[in-house]
Short mmCIF file of C-alpha atoms in Angstrom, two decimals:
data_model
loop_
_atom_site.label_atom_id
_atom_site.label_comp_id
_atom_site.label_asym_id
_atom_site.label_seq_id
_atom_site.Cartn_x
_atom_site.Cartn_y
_atom_site.Cartn_z
CA MET A 1 -288.20 -92.87 -211.45
CA ARG A 2 -290.00 -94.96 -214.48
CA ILE A 3 -292.70 -91.70 -214.69
CA CYS A 4 -289.32 -89.99 -214.32
CA LEU A 5 -288.62 -90.89 -217.71
CA ALA A 6 -291.09 -91.12 -219.58
CA LEU A 7 -292.18 -87.83 -218.33
CA THR A 8 -288.61 -86.63 -220.25
CA THR A 9 -289.78 -88.98 -223.14
CA GLU A 10 -293.51 -86.58 -223.94
CA GLY A 11 -290.79 -82.84 -223.73
CA ILE A 12 -290.54 -82.59 -220.12
CA ASP A 13 -287.85 -81.62 -217.85
CA SER A 14 -288.25 -83.93 -215.42
CA ARG A 15 -285.70 -83.96 -212.61
CA MET A 16 -285.54 -85.94 -209.77
CA LEU A 17 -284.04 -85.61 -205.49
CA PHE A 18 -283.00 -88.60 -204.07
CA ALA A 19 -282.97 -88.64 -200.02
CA GLU A 20 -279.81 -91.41 -200.42
CA GLY A 21 -277.14 -92.81 -202.61
CA SER A 22 -274.13 -93.20 -204.44
CA SER A 23 -274.76 -92.27 -207.44
CA MET A 24 -277.64 -90.83 -209.81
CA PRO A 25 -279.80 -94.00 -211.50
CA GLU A 26 -278.98 -94.16 -215.13
CA GLY A 27 -280.89 -91.68 -217.84
CA ILE A 28 -281.79 -89.49 -214.74
CA THR A 29 -281.07 -86.14 -214.08
CA GLY A 30 -281.07 -84.49 -210.16
CA ALA A 31 -278.80 -84.77 -207.35
CA ILE A 32 -278.84 -86.71 -204.37
CA ALA A 33 -279.57 -84.45 -201.32
CA THR A 34 -278.06 -84.35 -197.97
CA PRO A 35 -279.04 -84.43 -194.07
CA ASP A 36 -278.98 -80.79 -193.06
CA ASN A 37 -275.42 -79.94 -191.62
CA ILE A 38 -276.70 -79.56 -187.94
CA PHE A 39 -274.17 -78.69 -185.27
CA TRP A 40 -273.47 -81.88 -184.67
CA ASN A 41 -272.47 -83.27 -187.91
CA ARG A 42 -269.89 -80.92 -188.37
CA ASN A 43 -266.55 -82.76 -186.37
CA LEU A 44 -266.42 -85.54 -184.04
CA PHE A 45 -265.65 -84.06 -181.34
CA LEU A 46 -269.94 -82.75 -181.05
CA LYS A 47 -270.53 -85.60 -182.14
CA SER A 48 -269.74 -87.51 -179.60
CA ILE A 49 -271.02 -85.66 -177.21
CA LYS A 50 -274.79 -85.23 -179.03
CA LYS A 51 -273.85 -89.15 -178.92
CA LEU A 52 -273.05 -89.25 -175.28
CA LEU A 53 -276.48 -86.28 -174.33
CA THR A 54 -279.09 -88.95 -176.36
CA LEU A 55 -277.42 -92.24 -174.65
CA PHE A 56 -277.99 -90.37 -170.76
CA GLY A 57 -281.91 -88.98 -171.96
CA ILE A 58 -280.31 -85.35 -171.37
CA TRP A 59 -281.24 -84.13 -174.91
CA LEU A 60 -283.12 -85.54 -178.24
CA VAL A 61 -284.36 -83.57 -181.57
CA ASP A 62 -288.28 -84.35 -182.47
CA VAL A 63 -286.64 -86.68 -185.12
CA GLU A 64 -284.46 -89.00 -182.71
CA LYS A 65 -287.43 -88.70 -178.98
CA THR A 66 -289.83 -89.68 -181.42
CA LYS A 67 -288.38 -93.25 -183.39
CA LYS A 68 -287.08 -93.50 -179.12
CA TRP A 69 -290.96 -93.52 -178.84
CA LEU A 70 -291.51 -95.90 -181.63
CA LYS A 71 -289.32 -98.98 -181.71
CA LYS A 72 -289.86 -98.94 -178.02
CA ALA A 73 -293.91 -99.37 -178.75
CA ASN A 74 -293.27 -101.87 -181.48
CA LYS A 75 -293.22 -104.58 -179.72
CA THR A 76 -294.63 -107.11 -183.04
CA ASN A 77 -292.08 -105.62 -185.43
CA GLU A 78 -294.86 -104.09 -187.65
CA PHE A 79 -292.88 -101.96 -190.53
CA VAL A 80 -293.10 -98.40 -188.89
CA GLN A 81 -292.35 -94.72 -189.84
CA GLN A 82 -292.67 -90.97 -188.48
CA PRO A 83 -293.10 -87.75 -190.60
CA LEU A 84 -290.42 -85.89 -188.84
CA SER A 85 -286.63 -86.35 -190.82
CA TYR A 86 -283.30 -84.66 -190.63
CA PHE A 87 -283.86 -82.79 -194.21
CA LYS A 88 -285.29 -79.85 -192.33
CA ASN A 89 -284.11 -77.52 -194.89
CA ILE A 90 -285.55 -79.83 -198.09
CA ALA A 91 -288.06 -77.23 -198.87
CA THR A 92 -285.12 -74.84 -200.34
CA HIS A 93 -283.16 -77.09 -201.89
CA PRO A 94 -282.22 -75.97 -206.06
CA LEU A 95 -284.03 -78.70 -207.18
CA VAL A 96 -286.67 -77.79 -205.56
CA GLU A 97 -286.29 -73.66 -205.70
CA TRP A 98 -286.02 -74.50 -209.51
CA ALA A 99 -288.98 -77.06 -210.10
CA ASP A 100 -292.56 -74.73 -211.21
CA ILE A 101 -294.17 -78.47 -209.76
CA VAL A 102 -292.87 -80.41 -206.58
CA HIS A 103 -293.94 -83.92 -207.44
CA LEU A 104 -293.53 -86.02 -204.02
CA HIS A 105 -293.36 -90.00 -204.45
CA TYR A 106 -291.80 -91.73 -201.34
CA VAL A 107 -290.59 -89.69 -199.33
CA CYS A 108 -290.87 -91.23 -195.31
CA ASP A 109 -287.77 -90.64 -193.16
CA PHE A 110 -287.01 -87.76 -196.61
CA ILE A 111 -289.46 -85.01 -196.10
CA ASP A 112 -290.47 -83.45 -193.01
CA TYR A 113 -293.77 -82.67 -191.86
CA PRO A 114 -293.79 -79.96 -190.32
CA THR A 115 -290.85 -77.85 -192.21
CA PHE A 116 -291.74 -79.24 -195.91
CA PHE A 117 -295.27 -78.02 -196.61
CA LYS A 118 -295.77 -74.67 -194.69
CA THR A 119 -292.46 -73.67 -197.07
CA VAL A 120 -293.40 -74.18 -199.83
CA ASN A 121 -295.10 -71.93 -202.01
CA LYS A 122 -295.57 -73.19 -205.36
CA PRO A 123 -298.07 -76.36 -206.71
CA ILE A 124 -297.77 -80.16 -204.88
CA ILE A 125 -298.83 -82.60 -206.15
CA TRP A 126 -297.95 -86.24 -203.92
CA THR A 127 -298.36 -89.68 -205.49
CA LEU A 128 -298.73 -92.35 -202.99
CA HIS A 129 -297.53 -95.48 -203.48
CA ASP A 130 -298.81 -97.15 -199.94
CA LYS A 131 -301.38 -95.93 -197.71
CA TYR A 132 -298.86 -94.76 -195.22
CA PRO A 133 -299.55 -90.75 -195.73
CA ALA A 134 -303.00 -91.12 -194.63
CA MET A 135 -302.20 -92.38 -192.05
CA GLY A 136 -300.35 -92.28 -188.73
CA VAL A 137 -297.21 -94.82 -187.96
CA MET A 138 -298.58 -98.07 -190.52
CA HIS A 139 -298.14 -98.67 -193.81
CA PHE A 140 -301.12 -100.92 -194.11
CA SER A 141 -303.89 -101.39 -192.49
CA SER A 142 -307.00 -103.70 -192.53
CA LYS A 143 -309.12 -106.15 -190.78
CA PHE A 144 -306.51 -108.44 -191.35
CA ARG A 145 -304.17 -106.70 -190.29
CA PRO A 146 -305.50 -104.02 -187.46
CA LEU A 147 -303.16 -101.81 -185.78
CA PRO A 148 -302.07 -103.39 -182.68
CA ASP A 149 -302.75 -101.55 -179.26
CA GLU A 150 -299.50 -100.76 -178.09
CA LEU A 151 -299.00 -97.83 -181.13
CA LYS A 152 -301.68 -96.39 -180.88
CA SER A 153 -300.76 -93.93 -178.90
CA ILE A 154 -297.93 -92.40 -181.02
CA ASP A 155 -299.89 -93.29 -184.47
CA THR A 156 -302.51 -90.52 -183.23
CA TYR A 157 -299.70 -88.00 -182.46
CA CYS A 158 -298.20 -88.75 -185.85
CA ARG A 159 -301.16 -88.88 -187.59
CA ASN A 160 -301.90 -85.06 -185.90
CA ILE A 161 -298.10 -84.16 -187.11
CA LYS A 162 -299.11 -84.49 -190.03
CA ARG A 163 -302.37 -83.38 -190.67
CA GLU A 164 -301.15 -79.51 -189.30
CA GLY A 165 -298.25 -80.52 -191.86
CA VAL A 166 -299.64 -81.09 -194.47
CA SER A 167 -302.75 -78.43 -193.65
CA LYS A 168 -300.32 -75.46 -194.39
CA ALA A 169 -300.00 -76.44 -197.79
CA LYS A 170 -300.39 -73.41 -200.45
CA ASN A 171 -301.63 -76.18 -203.24
CA LEU A 172 -301.54 -79.79 -202.69
CA ASN A 173 -302.86 -82.38 -204.78
CA ILE A 174 -303.28 -85.89 -204.10
CA VAL A 175 -302.51 -88.72 -206.97
CA ALA A 176 -304.38 -91.78 -205.81
CA ILE A 177 -303.41 -95.18 -208.05
CA SER A 178 -306.60 -96.85 -207.05
CA GLU A 179 -309.87 -96.07 -206.94
CA PHE A 180 -310.22 -97.35 -203.32
CA MET A 181 -306.95 -95.02 -202.45
CA VAL A 182 -309.11 -92.20 -203.90
CA ASP A 183 -311.83 -93.48 -201.42
CA PHE A 184 -309.36 -94.34 -198.54
CA CYS A 185 -307.86 -90.89 -198.95
CA LYS A 186 -311.24 -89.54 -198.70
CA ASN A 187 -311.94 -90.56 -195.42
CA SER A 188 -308.24 -90.10 -194.29
CA TYR A 189 -307.44 -87.79 -191.49
CA VAL A 190 -304.77 -86.81 -192.81
CA LEU A 191 -305.64 -85.77 -196.14
CA LYS A 192 -309.24 -85.23 -196.26
CA GLY A 193 -310.60 -82.02 -198.24
CA PHE A 194 -307.91 -81.85 -200.62
CA PRO A 195 -308.10 -82.67 -204.33
CA ILE A 196 -307.58 -86.32 -205.59
CA THR A 197 -306.76 -86.72 -208.87
CA LEU A 198 -306.90 -91.20 -210.26
CA ILE A 199 -304.20 -91.80 -211.98
CA HIS A 200 -302.23 -95.64 -212.40
CA ASN A 201 -299.32 -97.73 -212.50
CA GLY A 202 -298.13 -97.73 -215.40
CA VAL A 203 -295.44 -100.96 -216.78
CA ASP A 204 -293.37 -99.97 -219.18
CA THR A 205 -294.28 -103.17 -222.48
CA THR A 206 -290.70 -102.82 -224.00
CA ILE A 207 -289.43 -105.03 -220.98
CA PHE A 208 -292.20 -106.87 -220.35
CA HIS A 209 -293.23 -108.55 -223.01
CA PRO A 210 -294.67 -112.29 -223.89
CA SER A 211 -291.35 -114.70 -224.85
CA ASP A 212 -291.80 -118.15 -226.45
CA LYS A 213 -292.75 -120.37 -223.83
CA GLN A 214 -290.68 -123.52 -224.10
CA GLU A 215 -287.40 -120.63 -224.08
CA ALA A 216 -288.32 -119.05 -221.64
CA ARG A 217 -289.14 -122.04 -219.69
CA LYS A 218 -285.52 -124.05 -220.78
CA LYS A 219 -283.58 -120.30 -219.68
CA THR A 220 -285.18 -120.62 -216.20
CA GLY A 221 -284.84 -123.64 -215.80
CA LEU A 222 -288.51 -124.51 -214.72
CA GLN A 223 -289.72 -128.05 -216.47
CA PRO A 224 -291.50 -127.72 -220.11
CA ASN A 225 -294.99 -129.76 -219.41
CA ALA A 226 -296.14 -128.29 -215.56
CA VAL A 227 -298.47 -126.19 -215.14
CA ILE A 228 -297.02 -122.91 -213.29
CA PHE A 229 -298.03 -120.80 -211.24
CA LEU A 230 -296.56 -117.89 -210.42
CA PHE A 231 -296.58 -116.58 -207.19
CA SER A 232 -294.47 -112.73 -206.39
CA SER A 233 -293.44 -111.15 -203.17
CA PHE A 234 -290.55 -108.48 -202.50
CA PHE A 235 -290.42 -110.79 -198.65
CA MET A 236 -291.53 -114.07 -198.78
CA ASP A 237 -292.70 -113.98 -195.32
CA ASP A 238 -294.96 -111.50 -195.55
CA PRO A 239 -298.07 -112.90 -194.70
CA ASN A 240 -299.91 -110.41 -196.10
CA LYS A 241 -299.21 -111.82 -199.30
CA GLY A 242 -300.12 -114.62 -198.58
CA ILE A 243 -297.43 -117.57 -199.68
CA ASP A 244 -299.39 -120.16 -196.91
CA ARG A 245 -302.95 -119.37 -198.83
CA ALA A 246 -301.78 -119.94 -202.13
CA VAL A 247 -300.13 -122.99 -202.05
CA ALA A 248 -303.07 -124.36 -199.84
CA ALA A 249 -305.64 -123.28 -202.39
CA LEU A 250 -303.57 -125.69 -205.17
CA GLU A 251 -303.04 -128.81 -203.12
CA LYS A 252 -307.13 -128.11 -202.98
CA ILE A 253 -306.96 -128.42 -207.32
CA ASP A 254 -305.95 -131.83 -208.96
CA VAL A 255 -304.13 -130.68 -211.80
CA PRO A 256 -301.08 -132.79 -212.01
CA ASN A 257 -297.97 -131.59 -212.83
CA LYS A 258 -298.49 -128.80 -210.84
CA VAL A 259 -295.56 -126.30 -209.23
CA ILE A 260 -295.90 -123.02 -208.28
CA VAL A 261 -292.67 -120.96 -208.60
CA CYS A 262 -291.64 -118.20 -205.64
CA LEU A 263 -290.11 -115.07 -206.67
CA GLY A 264 -289.19 -112.93 -203.87
CA GLY A 265 -285.88 -112.46 -200.32
CA LEU A 266 -286.40 -114.39 -197.41
CA TYR A 267 -287.42 -117.57 -199.03
CA GLU A 268 -285.43 -120.01 -195.89
CA LYS A 269 -288.13 -118.96 -192.99
CA VAL A 270 -291.25 -120.16 -195.46
CA HIS A 271 -291.60 -123.21 -194.40
CA ILE A 272 -294.71 -125.27 -196.42
CA GLN A 273 -295.15 -128.98 -196.23
CA SER A 274 -296.92 -129.84 -199.85
CA SER A 275 -297.19 -132.39 -202.23
CA PHE A 276 -296.15 -130.48 -204.93
CA PRO A 277 -292.85 -129.39 -206.19
CA VAL A 278 -292.67 -125.40 -204.43
CA ILE A 279 -289.71 -123.37 -206.14
CA PHE A 280 -288.31 -121.19 -204.62
CA ALA A 281 -286.21 -118.85 -207.15
CA GLY A 282 -285.48 -115.71 -204.63
CA ARG A 283 -285.01 -112.23 -205.26
CA ILE A 284 -284.14 -111.02 -209.38
CA ASN A 285 -283.77 -107.58 -209.66
CA ASP A 286 -283.43 -107.42 -213.16
CA PRO A 287 -286.35 -106.72 -214.96
CA ASP A 288 -285.95 -109.10 -218.25
CA GLN A 289 -285.14 -111.62 -216.07
CA ILE A 290 -288.87 -111.37 -214.35
CA SER A 291 -290.04 -110.80 -217.88
CA LEU A 292 -289.08 -114.25 -218.51
CA TYR A 293 -291.14 -115.77 -215.56
CA TYR A 294 -293.94 -114.49 -216.37
CA SER A 295 -293.43 -115.62 -219.76
CA ALA A 296 -292.94 -119.64 -218.86
CA ALA A 297 -296.15 -119.44 -216.27
CA ASP A 298 -299.46 -120.22 -217.33
CA TYR A 299 -301.30 -117.75 -214.53
CA PHE A 300 -300.33 -115.56 -212.24
CA LEU A 301 -301.44 -115.71 -208.45
CA GLN A 302 -301.96 -113.00 -206.18
CA CYS A 303 -303.44 -113.65 -202.88
CA SER A 304 -302.50 -110.11 -201.22
CA TYR A 305 -304.87 -109.32 -198.27
CA GLU A 306 -304.23 -105.53 -199.10
CA GLU A 307 -302.44 -104.14 -202.45
CA THR A 308 -302.75 -100.43 -202.54
CA PHE A 309 -302.56 -100.81 -206.54
CA SER A 310 -301.24 -104.10 -208.26
CA GLN A 311 -298.35 -104.25 -210.27
CA THR A 312 -297.15 -107.83 -210.75
CA PRO A 313 -300.62 -108.62 -211.99
CA LEU A 314 -299.89 -105.57 -214.40
CA GLU A 315 -296.61 -106.85 -216.04
CA ALA A 316 -297.85 -110.38 -215.98
CA MET A 317 -300.31 -109.59 -218.21
CA ALA A 318 -298.17 -107.53 -220.35
CA CYS A 319 -296.59 -110.79 -221.25
CA GLY A 320 -299.87 -112.45 -222.16
CA ILE A 321 -300.49 -114.27 -218.59
CA PRO A 322 -304.32 -114.40 -217.42
CA VAL A 323 -304.18 -113.67 -213.77
CA ILE A 324 -305.49 -114.61 -210.31
CA THR A 325 -305.97 -112.86 -207.15
CA THR A 326 -308.26 -111.99 -204.28
CA PRO A 327 -310.23 -108.92 -204.22
CA CYS A 328 -307.06 -106.68 -202.95
CA SER A 329 -307.55 -103.23 -203.60
CA GLY A 330 -306.19 -102.56 -207.38
CA ALA A 331 -307.69 -106.15 -208.68
CA ILE A 332 -310.93 -104.31 -209.50
CA ASP A 333 -309.07 -101.14 -211.80
CA ILE A 334 -307.35 -103.73 -213.88
CA ILE A 335 -309.29 -107.25 -213.79
CA ARG A 336 -312.02 -107.95 -216.42
CA PRO A 337 -313.06 -111.53 -217.17
CA PHE A 338 -311.09 -111.47 -220.19
CA ASN A 339 -307.48 -111.42 -218.34
CA GLY A 340 -308.23 -112.49 -214.90
CA ILE A 341 -310.22 -114.02 -212.52
CA ILE A 342 -310.82 -112.31 -208.75
CA CYS A 343 -311.46 -114.47 -206.75
CA LYS A 344 -314.93 -114.06 -203.70
CA GLY A 345 -312.90 -114.90 -201.31
CA TYR A 346 -309.24 -114.62 -199.45
CA ASP A 347 -308.43 -118.09 -197.63
CA LYS A 348 -307.23 -121.03 -199.84
CA ASP A 349 -311.29 -121.86 -200.42
CA ALA A 350 -312.71 -119.15 -202.31
CA ILE A 351 -308.44 -118.86 -204.13
CA ALA A 352 -308.87 -122.73 -205.09
CA LYS A 353 -312.21 -121.75 -207.13
CA GLY A 354 -310.89 -119.29 -208.31
CA ILE A 355 -308.01 -121.05 -209.98
CA LYS A 356 -310.95 -123.82 -210.84
CA GLU A 357 -312.75 -121.05 -212.39
CA ALA A 358 -309.90 -118.92 -214.58
CA MET A 359 -308.35 -122.99 -215.47
CA ASP A 360 -311.51 -123.83 -217.32
CA LYS A 361 -311.05 -120.60 -219.56
CA GLN A 362 -309.15 -119.68 -222.49
CA TYR A 363 -307.79 -116.92 -222.61
CA ASN A 364 -306.21 -114.37 -225.76
CA SER A 365 -302.68 -113.83 -225.00
CA ASP A 366 -302.07 -111.05 -227.25
CA GLU A 367 -306.08 -109.54 -225.85
CA LEU A 368 -304.44 -109.17 -222.50
CA ARG A 369 -301.13 -107.41 -223.85
CA HIS A 370 -302.84 -105.20 -225.99
CA PHE A 371 -304.70 -104.10 -222.64
CA ILE A 372 -301.97 -103.20 -220.82
CA ILE A 373 -300.59 -101.74 -224.45
CA ASP A 374 -304.19 -99.41 -224.18
CA ASN A 375 -304.21 -98.69 -220.67
CA PHE A 376 -301.01 -98.85 -218.78
CA ASN A 377 -298.26 -98.06 -221.19
CA TYR A 378 -295.49 -95.75 -218.92
CA ASN A 379 -296.36 -92.59 -222.25
CA ILE A 380 -300.00 -92.82 -221.77
CA ILE A 381 -299.39 -92.68 -217.28
CA ALA A 382 -297.12 -89.78 -218.58
CA LYS A 383 -299.81 -88.23 -220.76
CA GLN A 384 -302.03 -87.52 -217.66
CA TYR A 385 -299.64 -86.34 -215.49
CA ILE A 386 -299.02 -84.05 -218.04
CA SER A 387 -302.34 -82.77 -218.32
CA LEU A 388 -302.66 -82.56 -214.00
CA TYR A 389 -299.21 -80.30 -214.60
CA ASP A 390 -300.90 -78.39 -217.03
CA LYS A 391 -304.57 -77.45 -215.02
CA LEU A 392 -302.78 -76.62 -211.76
CA LEU A 393 -300.28 -74.66 -213.27
CA LYS A 394 -302.86 -73.07 -214.95
CA LEU A 395 -304.69 -72.02 -211.61
#
């Protein structure tokens, strides 16, 4: 949505098609799609027949067959999805037919690979916000989080569906949001051979901006004299994000009045013993309030094993706050000696050394912010997309 709004500001008629929702977001022009009106959705009687047949395994559509297989195989409760969808006719949606260029983003459970790519005859740009489009069923995969054995068969099945689907695209162009993702896509069985353009994520610097630190601490209820480390994760119990490693690293640092403030949900599932305050502020959806938390902090701490890019460090630096991060994907794109530290590893010792190194340095908040304004402001990102659009329309 931020990209769409930025494109509109730059004079592009940009509209969005959503898979779900009750109303259009403010400032966005577009539509909310509905699944195909296939025969069992036409009345309650046929819906009941379909459920009965499915219950006894007599009849299943491709989406439900794969969903059932995936659920049975997913014994480790990974976040997994399939490349088949009930939106079989989305390629002929009025908005898709209206567009000169179709720009895909996060389209899980929306784009049906076998039907969509072979039907659309205009240029398609696909911005990959995670690894899923280039893999089988998982969204992340690394040495820290390998593909479970139980999922290997269906992963191969889904990778083949994806490859066969995208291979029918007439003009598919991949946008990777980090150097790491460029290399990952080049070596992906699903996406290898397609042209790839590097365009980073952006940040709204009108929302994420510095506020007076003491005033920000007063508004967020944080201690005025503490050394505050800010940590963020959509789900606090996500082992990839590493709240346990963050706390363990800070335990090794002799800093009076240290505090770690954690933004994110499911913090009730996290049980950490610490000798210093660990404050769980919960999930905050108001960007202005999040900006205040950044301004209230002294450092932003990212301990992830893996990131497709690194959005939260951008937001922190836009607020003038230096970043301490593990060497996860995306870090090399944004961290420089003047704005933060990339730790030498992922364990508590490496993170602790990175924290010490950062605390021994002096950072200029204005320099941090201007780096973001000059490189990651949304009007800059929008112009990079417009340049790609122009290139494709001239081919």
